[in-house]
Coordinates of C-alpha atoms in Angstrom, one line a residue:
X1 CA -113.2 55.0 83.7
X2 CA -116.0 57.5 83.4
X3 CA -118.9 55.9 81.2
X4 CA -119.2 59.5 79.5
X5 CA -115.6 59.4 78.6
X6 CA -115.9 55.8 77.1
X7 CA -118.8 56.8 75.0
X8 CA -117.1 60.0 73.8
X9 CA -113.9 57.8 72.8
X10 CA -116.0 55.1 71.2
X11 CA -118.0 57.7 69.1
X12 CA -114.9 59.7 68.2
X13 CA -113.4 56.5 67.0
X14 CA -116.4 55.4 64.8
X15 CA -116.8 59.0 63.5
X16 CA -113.2 59.0 62.2
X17 CA -114.1 56.1 59.8
X18 CA -117.1 58.1 58.3
X19 CA -115.2 61.3 58.1
X20 CA -112.0 59.4 56.6
X21 CA -109.6 61.5 58.5
X22 CA -107.2 59.7 60.6
X23 CA -106.9 61.0 64.2
X24 CA -104.0 61.0 66.4
X25 CA -104.3 57.2 67.5
X26 CA -102.4 57.6 70.7
X27 CA -105.3 59.6 71.9
X28 CA -107.7 56.5 71.5
X29 CA -105.6 53.4 71.8
X30 CA -103.0 52.1 74.1
X31 CA -99.7 51.4 72.6
X32 CA -100.2 47.7 72.9
X33 CA -104.0 47.7 71.5
X34 CA -105.2 44.4 70.4
X35 CA -107.8 44.4 67.7
X36 CA -109.8 41.4 66.2
X37 CA -112.2 42.2 63.4
X38 CA -115.2 40.4 63.2
X39 CA -114.2 38.4 60.0
X40 CA -110.7 37.2 61.5
X41 CA -107.9 39.6 61.0
X42 CA -106.0 40.8 64.2
X43 CA -103.8 43.8 64.8
X44 CA -101.6 44.2 67.8
X45 CA -100.1 47.4 68.6
X46 CA -100.6 50.9 67.4
X47 CA -98.2 50.5 64.4
X48 CA -100.3 47.8 62.8
X49 CA -103.5 49.6 63.7
X50 CA -102.1 52.7 61.8
X51 CA -101.2 50.7 58.8
X52 CA -104.7 48.9 58.6
X53 CA -106.5 52.3 58.9
X54 CA -104.4 53.7 56.1
X55 CA -105.2 50.9 53.8
X56 CA -108.6 50.8 54.6
X57 CA -109.2 54.5 53.9
X58 CA -107.7 54.0 50.5
X59 CA -109.9 50.9 49.5
X60 CA -113.1 51.5 51.5
X61 CA -115.5 54.4 52.3
X62 CA -117.8 54.0 55.5
X63 CA -121.0 55.4 54.8
X64 CA -122.7 54.6 58.3
X65 CA -121.6 53.3 61.7
X66 CA -124.6 53.8 63.9
X67 CA -124.4 52.8 67.5
X68 CA -127.7 51.3 68.7
X69 CA -126.9 50.5 72.3
X70 CA -123.8 50.8 74.6
X71 CA -123.5 48.7 77.9
X72 CA -121.1 49.4 80.5
X73 CA -119.5 46.9 83.0
X74 CA -116.4 48.3 84.8
X75 CA -113.6 48.4 82.4
X76 CA -115.6 46.8 79.6
X77 CA -118.0 48.5 77.1
X78 CA -120.2 46.4 74.7
X79 CA -121.5 48.4 71.7
X80 CA -124.2 47.2 69.5
X81 CA -123.9 48.9 65.9
X82 CA -124.8 48.9 62.2
X83 CA -122.1 49.2 59.9
X84 CA -122.2 50.2 56.2
X85 CA -119.5 50.7 53.5
X86 CA -118.7 51.1 49.8
X87 CA -115.8 49.1 48.4
X88 CA -115.0 48.1 44.8
X89 CA -118.2 49.9 43.6
X90 CA -120.5 47.8 45.8
X91 CA -122.4 48.8 48.8
X92 CA -122.7 46.5 51.9
X93 CA -123.4 46.5 55.4
X94 CA -124.0 44.4 58.6
X95 CA -125.0 44.5 62.2
X96 CA -122.3 43.9 64.9
X97 CA -121.1 44.1 68.4
X98 CA -117.8 45.2 69.8
X99 CA -116.5 44.3 73.3
X100 CA -114.1 47.1 74.1
X101 CA -111.8 47.1 77.0
X102 CA -110.2 50.0 78.6
X103 CA -106.8 50.8 80.3
X104 CA -105.6 54.1 81.3
X105 CA -108.3 55.9 79.9
X106 CA -107.7 54.5 76.4
X107 CA -109.1 51.5 74.4
X108 CA -106.8 48.5 75.1
X109 CA -108.7 45.8 73.2
X110 CA -111.5 45.5 70.8
X111 CA -113.2 42.2 69.6
X112 CA -115.9 42.6 67.0
X113 CA -118.6 40.2 66.2
X114 CA -120.8 40.3 63.1
X115 CA -124.6 39.7 62.4
X116 CA -126.4 39.8 59.0
X117 CA -128.3 43.0 59.0
X118 CA -131.2 41.4 57.2
X119 CA -133.3 39.5 59.6
X120 CA -136.0 36.8 59.0
X121 CA -138.3 35.2 61.3
X122 CA -138.8 31.6 59.9
X123 CA -141.4 30.4 62.4
X124 CA -143.7 33.6 62.2
X125 CA -147.3 32.3 61.8

């Protein structure tokens, strides 16, 4: 798959969360998409993804999902990002990485990993 196409698809997906306007998910994901969030939940199939997005749009507002770096290796793209959101009147955020696999020019699998967005240097002298 063309790297420009993968980048566009990822950016389109991230922007959907900020705009809070659900796109036609069949233009982003394969029907058998597997998605693992960084804190544990897993979704299999486009119907589960659809339900999850609808629910999240009701309870959460994504205020930032900035892509820091994108790395390509054949049909796998790794994305470093910062994610910020408001939920239950509280603002929060974290850094993360997504490992994204593609099949037939669509996203077929996403595995997310989280890091605290406040970093310390405990051995700085």
